[in-house]
GROMACS .gro file of C-alpha atoms in nm:
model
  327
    1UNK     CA    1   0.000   0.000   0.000
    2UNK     CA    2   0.114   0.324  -0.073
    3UNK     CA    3   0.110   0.638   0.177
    4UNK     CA    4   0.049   0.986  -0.012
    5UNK     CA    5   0.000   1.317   0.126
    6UNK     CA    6  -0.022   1.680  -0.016
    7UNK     CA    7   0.073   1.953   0.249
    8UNK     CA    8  -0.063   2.296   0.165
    9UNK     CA    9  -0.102   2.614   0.409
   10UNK     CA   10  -0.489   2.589   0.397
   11UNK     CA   11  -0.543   2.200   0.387
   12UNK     CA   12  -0.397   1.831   0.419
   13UNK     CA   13  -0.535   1.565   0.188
   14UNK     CA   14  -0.390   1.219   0.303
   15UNK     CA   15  -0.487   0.922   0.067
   16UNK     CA   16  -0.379   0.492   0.059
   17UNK     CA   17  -0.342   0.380  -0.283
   18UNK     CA   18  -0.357   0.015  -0.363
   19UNK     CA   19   0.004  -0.039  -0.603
   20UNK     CA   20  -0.124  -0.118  -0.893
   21UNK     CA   21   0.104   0.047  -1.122
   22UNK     CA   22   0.348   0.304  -1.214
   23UNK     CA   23   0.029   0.560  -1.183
   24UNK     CA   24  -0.177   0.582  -0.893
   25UNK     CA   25  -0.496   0.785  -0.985
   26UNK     CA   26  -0.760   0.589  -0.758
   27UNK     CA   27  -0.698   0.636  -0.368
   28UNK     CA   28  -0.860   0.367  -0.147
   29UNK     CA   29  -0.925   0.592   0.073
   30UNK     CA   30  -0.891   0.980   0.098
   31UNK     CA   31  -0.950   1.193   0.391
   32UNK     CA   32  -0.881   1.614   0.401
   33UNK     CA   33  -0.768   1.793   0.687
   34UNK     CA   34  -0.788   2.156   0.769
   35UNK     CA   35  -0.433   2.238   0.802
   36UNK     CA   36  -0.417   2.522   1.044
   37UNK     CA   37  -0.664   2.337   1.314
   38UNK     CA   38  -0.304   2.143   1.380
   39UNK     CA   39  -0.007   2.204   1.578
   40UNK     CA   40   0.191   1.936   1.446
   41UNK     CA   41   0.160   1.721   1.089
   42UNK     CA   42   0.211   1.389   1.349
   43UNK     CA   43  -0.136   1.485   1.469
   44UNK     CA   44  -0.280   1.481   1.129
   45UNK     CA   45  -0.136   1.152   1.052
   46UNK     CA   46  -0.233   1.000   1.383
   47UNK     CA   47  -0.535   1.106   1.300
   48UNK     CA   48  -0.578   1.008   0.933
   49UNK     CA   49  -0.427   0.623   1.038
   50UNK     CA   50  -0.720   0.586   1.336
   51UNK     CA   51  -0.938   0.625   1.074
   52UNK     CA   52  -0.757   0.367   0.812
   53UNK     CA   53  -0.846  -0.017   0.818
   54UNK     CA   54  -0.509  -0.200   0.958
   55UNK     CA   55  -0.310  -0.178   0.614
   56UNK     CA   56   0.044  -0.250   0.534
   57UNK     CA   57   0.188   0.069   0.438
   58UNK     CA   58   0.513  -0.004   0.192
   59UNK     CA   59   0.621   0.337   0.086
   60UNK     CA   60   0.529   0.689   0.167
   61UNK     CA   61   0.541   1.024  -0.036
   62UNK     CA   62   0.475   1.349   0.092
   63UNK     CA   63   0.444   1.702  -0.091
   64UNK     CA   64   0.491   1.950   0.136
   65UNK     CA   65   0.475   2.367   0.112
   66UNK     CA   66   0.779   2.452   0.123
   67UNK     CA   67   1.163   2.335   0.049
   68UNK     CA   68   1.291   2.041   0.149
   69UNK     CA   69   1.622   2.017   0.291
   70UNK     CA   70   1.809   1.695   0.406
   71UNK     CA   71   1.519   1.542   0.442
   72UNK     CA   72   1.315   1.819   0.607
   73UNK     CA   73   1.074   2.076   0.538
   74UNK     CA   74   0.975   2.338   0.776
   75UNK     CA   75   0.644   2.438   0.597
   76UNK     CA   76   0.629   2.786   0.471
   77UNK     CA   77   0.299   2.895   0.627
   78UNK     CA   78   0.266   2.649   0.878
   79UNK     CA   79   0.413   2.627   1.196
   80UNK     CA   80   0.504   2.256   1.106
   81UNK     CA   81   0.883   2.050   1.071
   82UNK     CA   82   0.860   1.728   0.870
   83UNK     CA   83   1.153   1.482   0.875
   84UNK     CA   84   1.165   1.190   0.705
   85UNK     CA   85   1.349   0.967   0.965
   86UNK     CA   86   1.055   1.074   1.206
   87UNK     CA   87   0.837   0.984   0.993
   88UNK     CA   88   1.005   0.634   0.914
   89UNK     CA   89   0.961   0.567   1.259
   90UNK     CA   90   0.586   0.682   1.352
   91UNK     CA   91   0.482   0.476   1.048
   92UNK     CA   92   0.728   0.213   1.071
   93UNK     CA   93   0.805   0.225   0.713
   94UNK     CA   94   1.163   0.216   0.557
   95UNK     CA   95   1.094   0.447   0.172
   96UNK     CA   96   0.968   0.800   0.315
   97UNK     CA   97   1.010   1.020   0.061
   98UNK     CA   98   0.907   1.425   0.098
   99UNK     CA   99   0.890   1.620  -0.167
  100UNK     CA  100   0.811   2.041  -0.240
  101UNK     CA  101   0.422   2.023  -0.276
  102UNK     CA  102   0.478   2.208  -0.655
  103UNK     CA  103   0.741   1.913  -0.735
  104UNK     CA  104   0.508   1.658  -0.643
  105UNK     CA  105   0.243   1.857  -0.820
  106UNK     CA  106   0.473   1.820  -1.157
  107UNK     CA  107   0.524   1.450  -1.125
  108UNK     CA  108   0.110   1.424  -1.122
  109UNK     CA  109   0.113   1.660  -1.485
  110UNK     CA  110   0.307   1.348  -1.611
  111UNK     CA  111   0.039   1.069  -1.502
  112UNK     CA  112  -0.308   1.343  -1.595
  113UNK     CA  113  -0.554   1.275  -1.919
  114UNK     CA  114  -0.614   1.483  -2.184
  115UNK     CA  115  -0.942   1.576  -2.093
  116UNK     CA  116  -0.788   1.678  -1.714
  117UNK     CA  117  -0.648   2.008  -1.859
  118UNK     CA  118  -0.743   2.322  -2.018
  119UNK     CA  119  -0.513   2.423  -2.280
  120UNK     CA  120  -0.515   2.806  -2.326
  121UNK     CA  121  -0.346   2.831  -2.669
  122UNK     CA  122  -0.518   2.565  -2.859
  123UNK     CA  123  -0.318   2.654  -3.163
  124UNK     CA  124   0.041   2.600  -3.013
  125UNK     CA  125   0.170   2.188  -3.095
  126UNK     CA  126   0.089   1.985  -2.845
  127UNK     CA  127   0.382   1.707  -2.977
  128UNK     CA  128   0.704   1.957  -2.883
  129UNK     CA  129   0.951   1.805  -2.698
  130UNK     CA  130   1.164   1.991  -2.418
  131UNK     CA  131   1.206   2.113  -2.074
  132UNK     CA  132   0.841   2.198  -1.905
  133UNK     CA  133   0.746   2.401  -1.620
  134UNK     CA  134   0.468   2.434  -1.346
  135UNK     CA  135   0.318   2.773  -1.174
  136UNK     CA  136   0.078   2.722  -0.909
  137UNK     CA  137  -0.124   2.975  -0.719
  138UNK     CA  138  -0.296   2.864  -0.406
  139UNK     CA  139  -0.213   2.999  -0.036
  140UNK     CA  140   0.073   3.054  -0.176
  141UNK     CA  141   0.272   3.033  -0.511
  142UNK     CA  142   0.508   2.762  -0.613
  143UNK     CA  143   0.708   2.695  -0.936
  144UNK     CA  144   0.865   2.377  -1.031
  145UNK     CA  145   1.108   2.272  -1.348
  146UNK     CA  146   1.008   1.958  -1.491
  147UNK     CA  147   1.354   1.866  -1.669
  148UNK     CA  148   1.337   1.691  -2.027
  149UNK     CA  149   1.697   1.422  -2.105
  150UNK     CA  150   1.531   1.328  -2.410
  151UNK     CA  151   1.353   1.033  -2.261
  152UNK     CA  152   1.178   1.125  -1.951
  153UNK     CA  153   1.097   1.387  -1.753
  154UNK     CA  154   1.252   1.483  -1.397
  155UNK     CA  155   1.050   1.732  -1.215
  156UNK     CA  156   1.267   1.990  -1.013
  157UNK     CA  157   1.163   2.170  -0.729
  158UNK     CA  158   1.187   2.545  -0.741
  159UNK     CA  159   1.052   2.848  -0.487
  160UNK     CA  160   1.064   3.053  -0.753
  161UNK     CA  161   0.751   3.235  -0.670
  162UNK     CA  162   0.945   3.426  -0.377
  163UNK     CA  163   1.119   3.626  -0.671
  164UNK     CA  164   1.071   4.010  -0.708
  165UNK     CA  165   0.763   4.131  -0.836
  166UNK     CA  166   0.807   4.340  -1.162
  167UNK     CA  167   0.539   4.541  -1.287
  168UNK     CA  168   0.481   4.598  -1.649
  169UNK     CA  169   0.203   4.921  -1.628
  170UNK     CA  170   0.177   5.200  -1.448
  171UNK     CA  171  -0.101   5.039  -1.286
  172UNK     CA  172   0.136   4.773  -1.156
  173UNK     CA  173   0.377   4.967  -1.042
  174UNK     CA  174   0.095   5.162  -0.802
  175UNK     CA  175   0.017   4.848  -0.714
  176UNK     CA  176   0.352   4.769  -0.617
  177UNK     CA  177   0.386   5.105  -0.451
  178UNK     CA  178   0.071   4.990  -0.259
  179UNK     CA  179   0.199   4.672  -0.113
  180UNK     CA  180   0.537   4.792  -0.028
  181UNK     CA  181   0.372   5.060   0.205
  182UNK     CA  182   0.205   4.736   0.395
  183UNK     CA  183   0.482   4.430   0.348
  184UNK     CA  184   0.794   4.527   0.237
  185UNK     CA  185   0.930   4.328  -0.028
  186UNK     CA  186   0.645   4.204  -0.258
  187UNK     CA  187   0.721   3.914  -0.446
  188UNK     CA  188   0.465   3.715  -0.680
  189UNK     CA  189   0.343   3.496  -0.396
  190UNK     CA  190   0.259   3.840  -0.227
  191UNK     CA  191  -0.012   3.877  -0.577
  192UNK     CA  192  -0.053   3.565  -0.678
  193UNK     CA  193  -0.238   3.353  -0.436
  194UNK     CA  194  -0.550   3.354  -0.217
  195UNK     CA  195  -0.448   3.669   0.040
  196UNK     CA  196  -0.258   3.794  -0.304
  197UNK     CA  197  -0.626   3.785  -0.470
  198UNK     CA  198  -0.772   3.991  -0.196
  199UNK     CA  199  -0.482   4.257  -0.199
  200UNK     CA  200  -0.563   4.324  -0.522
  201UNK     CA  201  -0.902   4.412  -0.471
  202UNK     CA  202  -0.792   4.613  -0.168
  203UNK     CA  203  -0.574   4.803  -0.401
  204UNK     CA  204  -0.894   4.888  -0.654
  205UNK     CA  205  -1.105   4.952  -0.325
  206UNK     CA  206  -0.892   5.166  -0.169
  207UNK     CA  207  -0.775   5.408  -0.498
  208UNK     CA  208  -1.138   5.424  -0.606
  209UNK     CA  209  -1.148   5.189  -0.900
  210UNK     CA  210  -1.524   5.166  -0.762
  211UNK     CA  211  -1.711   5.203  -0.455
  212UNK     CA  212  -1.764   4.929  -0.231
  213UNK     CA  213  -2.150   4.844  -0.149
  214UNK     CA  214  -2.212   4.717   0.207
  215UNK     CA  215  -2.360   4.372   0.078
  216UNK     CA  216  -2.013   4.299  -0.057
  217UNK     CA  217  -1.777   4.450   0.184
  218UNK     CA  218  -2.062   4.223   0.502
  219UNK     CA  219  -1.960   3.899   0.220
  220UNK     CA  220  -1.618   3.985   0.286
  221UNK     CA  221  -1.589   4.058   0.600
  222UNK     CA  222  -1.830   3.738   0.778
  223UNK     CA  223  -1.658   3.452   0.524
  224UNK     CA  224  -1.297   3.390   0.304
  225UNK     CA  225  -1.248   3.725   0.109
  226UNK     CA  226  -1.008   3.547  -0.138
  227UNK     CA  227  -1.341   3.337  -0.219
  228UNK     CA  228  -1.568   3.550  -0.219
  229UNK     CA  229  -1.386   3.748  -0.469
  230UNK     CA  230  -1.351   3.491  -0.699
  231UNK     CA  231  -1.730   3.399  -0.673
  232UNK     CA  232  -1.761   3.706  -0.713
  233UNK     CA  233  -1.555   3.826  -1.017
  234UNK     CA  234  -1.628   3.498  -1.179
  235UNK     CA  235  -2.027   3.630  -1.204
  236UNK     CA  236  -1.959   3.949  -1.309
  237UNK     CA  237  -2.121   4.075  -1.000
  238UNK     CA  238  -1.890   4.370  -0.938
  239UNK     CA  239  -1.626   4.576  -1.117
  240UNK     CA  240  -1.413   4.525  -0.770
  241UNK     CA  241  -1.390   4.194  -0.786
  242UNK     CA  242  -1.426   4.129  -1.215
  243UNK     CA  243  -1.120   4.352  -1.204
  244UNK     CA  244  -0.887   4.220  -0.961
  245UNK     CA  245  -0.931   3.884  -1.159
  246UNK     CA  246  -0.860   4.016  -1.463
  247UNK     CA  247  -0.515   4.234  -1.317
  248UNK     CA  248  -0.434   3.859  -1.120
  249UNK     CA  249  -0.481   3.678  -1.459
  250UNK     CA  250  -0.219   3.878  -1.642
  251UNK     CA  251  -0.022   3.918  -1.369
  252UNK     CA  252  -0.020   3.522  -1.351
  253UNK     CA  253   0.034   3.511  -1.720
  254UNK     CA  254   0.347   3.725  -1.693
  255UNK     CA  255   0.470   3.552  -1.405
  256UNK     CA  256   0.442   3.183  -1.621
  257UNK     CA  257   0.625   3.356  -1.912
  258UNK     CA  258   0.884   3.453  -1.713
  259UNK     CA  259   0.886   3.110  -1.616
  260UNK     CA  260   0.871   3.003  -1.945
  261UNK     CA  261   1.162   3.202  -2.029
  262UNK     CA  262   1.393   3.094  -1.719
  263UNK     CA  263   1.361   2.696  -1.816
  264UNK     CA  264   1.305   2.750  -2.209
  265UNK     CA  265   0.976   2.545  -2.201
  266UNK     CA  266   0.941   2.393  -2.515
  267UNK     CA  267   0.791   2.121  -2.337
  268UNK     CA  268   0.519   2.367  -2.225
  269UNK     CA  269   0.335   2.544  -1.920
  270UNK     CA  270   0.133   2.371  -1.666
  271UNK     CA  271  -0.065   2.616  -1.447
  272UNK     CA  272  -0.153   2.402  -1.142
  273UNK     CA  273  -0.292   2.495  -0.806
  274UNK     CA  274  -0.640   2.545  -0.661
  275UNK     CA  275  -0.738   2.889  -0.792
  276UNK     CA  276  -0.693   2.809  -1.156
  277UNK     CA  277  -0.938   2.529  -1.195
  278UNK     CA  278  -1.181   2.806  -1.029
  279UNK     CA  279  -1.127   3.114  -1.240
  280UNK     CA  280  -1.074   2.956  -1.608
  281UNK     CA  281  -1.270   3.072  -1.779
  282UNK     CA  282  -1.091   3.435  -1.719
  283UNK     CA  283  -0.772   3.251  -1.770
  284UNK     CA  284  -0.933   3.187  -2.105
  285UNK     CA  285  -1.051   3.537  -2.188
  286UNK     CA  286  -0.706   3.656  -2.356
  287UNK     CA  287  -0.573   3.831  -2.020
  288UNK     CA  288  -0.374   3.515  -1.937
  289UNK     CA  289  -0.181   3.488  -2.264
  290UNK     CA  290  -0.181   3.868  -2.300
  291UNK     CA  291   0.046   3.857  -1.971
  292UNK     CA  292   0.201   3.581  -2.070
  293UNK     CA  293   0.349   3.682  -2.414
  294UNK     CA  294   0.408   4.029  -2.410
  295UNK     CA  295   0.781   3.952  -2.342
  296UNK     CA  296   0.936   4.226  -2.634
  297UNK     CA  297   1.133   4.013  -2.886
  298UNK     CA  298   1.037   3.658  -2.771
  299UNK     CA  299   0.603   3.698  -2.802
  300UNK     CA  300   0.666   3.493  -3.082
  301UNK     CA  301   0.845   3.161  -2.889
  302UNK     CA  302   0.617   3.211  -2.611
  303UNK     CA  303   0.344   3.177  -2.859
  304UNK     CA  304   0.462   2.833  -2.941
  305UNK     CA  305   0.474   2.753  -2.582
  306UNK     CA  306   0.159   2.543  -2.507
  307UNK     CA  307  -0.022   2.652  -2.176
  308UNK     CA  308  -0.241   2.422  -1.985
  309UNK     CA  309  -0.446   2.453  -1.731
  310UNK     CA  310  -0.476   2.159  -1.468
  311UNK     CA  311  -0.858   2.070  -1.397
  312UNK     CA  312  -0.770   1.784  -1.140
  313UNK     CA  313  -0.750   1.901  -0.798
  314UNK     CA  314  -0.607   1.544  -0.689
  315UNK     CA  315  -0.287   1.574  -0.940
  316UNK     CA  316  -0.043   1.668  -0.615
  317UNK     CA  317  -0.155   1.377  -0.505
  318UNK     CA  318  -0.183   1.151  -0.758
  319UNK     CA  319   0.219   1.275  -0.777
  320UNK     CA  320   0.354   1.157  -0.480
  321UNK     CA  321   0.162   0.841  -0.481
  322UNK     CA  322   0.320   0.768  -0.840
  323UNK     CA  323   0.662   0.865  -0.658
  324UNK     CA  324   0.653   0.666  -0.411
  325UNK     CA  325   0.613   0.337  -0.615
  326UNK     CA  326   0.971   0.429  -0.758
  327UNK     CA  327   1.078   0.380  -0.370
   0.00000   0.00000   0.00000
């Protein structure tokens, strides 16, 4: 049986898959955990096994938010250290494996259908061979390199997401202006993720773009505001919200073709994570690939870069289990 586990900032899915393969795409059994109701990951997993029938676990895989170092990860917005000899010994298992939770992420882009993603250039060919890469916008935003030896791939952990923001408007750089008052240094993870989102439409609230009605601003205030902007802006049901999509989606287009850039992607762009699967069809509206390509003299390679969107919100998952059967 195989122990896999995807460690995120907002929730922990923990799933047994029965090895029945190089790809593990059913889990047995699946259970989800809301991360920050936890001191410790051991408590998750104590939990998680007390509800388990009395398996034999043979390997374990483990993407986690954040780097990995020696073996272990102190999660990035989580109070949480992982090691992998710990965890060898509260499961009593000898192949413990972690992995970054974006690296794990890429390893499930190798074992997803057709049908699973969203390609946002339908006219780029979906046969080239080379180097890929994987953005990912969730709590947070993580990057991965998914290296090509002209065989197979190797996906390559990266926390590439904690690089500088760089604005490409004037409306960016206000916006970068705006943050930096409030954080400091503003990176892409600082705009592209949930609290990112919501920063955003604090920026367009708080310069005027429109005013703020008090039916919106009690949604915002009594539930998630990162959700209930995307709800929101994915209706059309105010310029606040419509808006701060539509500056995150070319935002998160320019961020992937920087990416894109950095690794040479023939091999193409995976946008993973749990917002895109939620806002695509403003990913699909042209703002994405607007971002995306307006690099000066390369929009015409990143035109030939395919772009896909990930639909499956189990491919982290589906990742580490297919991991750990190399173990």
């Amino acid at each position: 049986m195989i122990l896999a586990g995807d460690i995120g900032g907002t929730k922990t899915v923990l799933a047994l898959f029965e090895e029945e393969g190089p790809t593990m795409r059913r889990p047995l059994l699946q259970e989800t955990f809301p991360s920050r109701q936890y001191s410790t990951f051991a408590d998750v997993l104590s939990g998680f096994l007390g509800h388990s029938p009395r398996v034999r676990i043979r390997a374990a895989c483990l993407g986690v938010a954040g780097p990995v170092v020696d073996g272990q990860s102190r999660t990035t917005n989580l109070p949480w250290l992982l090691d992998e000899r710990d965890l060898q010994t509260h499961l009593g298992v000898e192949h413990v494996r972690l992995l970054n939770d974006v690296q794990a992420a890429a390893y499930g882009m190798l074992h997803l259908q057709e049908d699973e993603f969203c390609v946002l250039n339908p006219d780029s060919d979906p046969n080239r061979k080379g180097h890929a890469a994987l953005i990912a916008a969730g709590t947070g935003l993580g990057e991965a390199i998914l290296y090509w030896d002209g065989l197979r791939y190797h996906p390559m952990a990266s926390e590439g997401g904690h690089g500088d923001f760089a604005p490409q408007s004037d409306e960016e750089i206000e916006i970068l202006k705006y943050l930096r008052t409030q954080i400091g240094h503003v990176s892409y993870e600082r705009i592209l993720s949930g609290p990112g989102l919501f920063a955003l439409y604090r920026f367009l609230r708080d310069t005027g773009y429109a005013d703020e009605p008090a039916w919106l601003r009690e949604k915002i205030q009594t539930g998630d505001p990162s959700v209930a902007v995307t709800e929101i802006g994915v209706a059309g049901g105010h310029p606040l919200c419509t808006e701060a999509l539509t500056l995150f989606s070319r935002i998160y287009g320019a961020a992937a073709g920087n990416l894109a850039l950095h690794v040479l992607a023939y091999g193409g762009v995976y946008v993973g994570g749990g917002i895109a699967p939620k806002i695509v069809t403003k990913l699909k509206d042209g703002s994405f690939m607007e971002g995306f390509t307006s690099k000066g003299r390369y929009v015409g390679f990143l035109k030939g870069i395919r772009v896909s969107v990930a639909l499956n919100p189990l491919a982290p998952l589906i990742g580490a289990a297919s991991f750990a059967t190399l173990l």
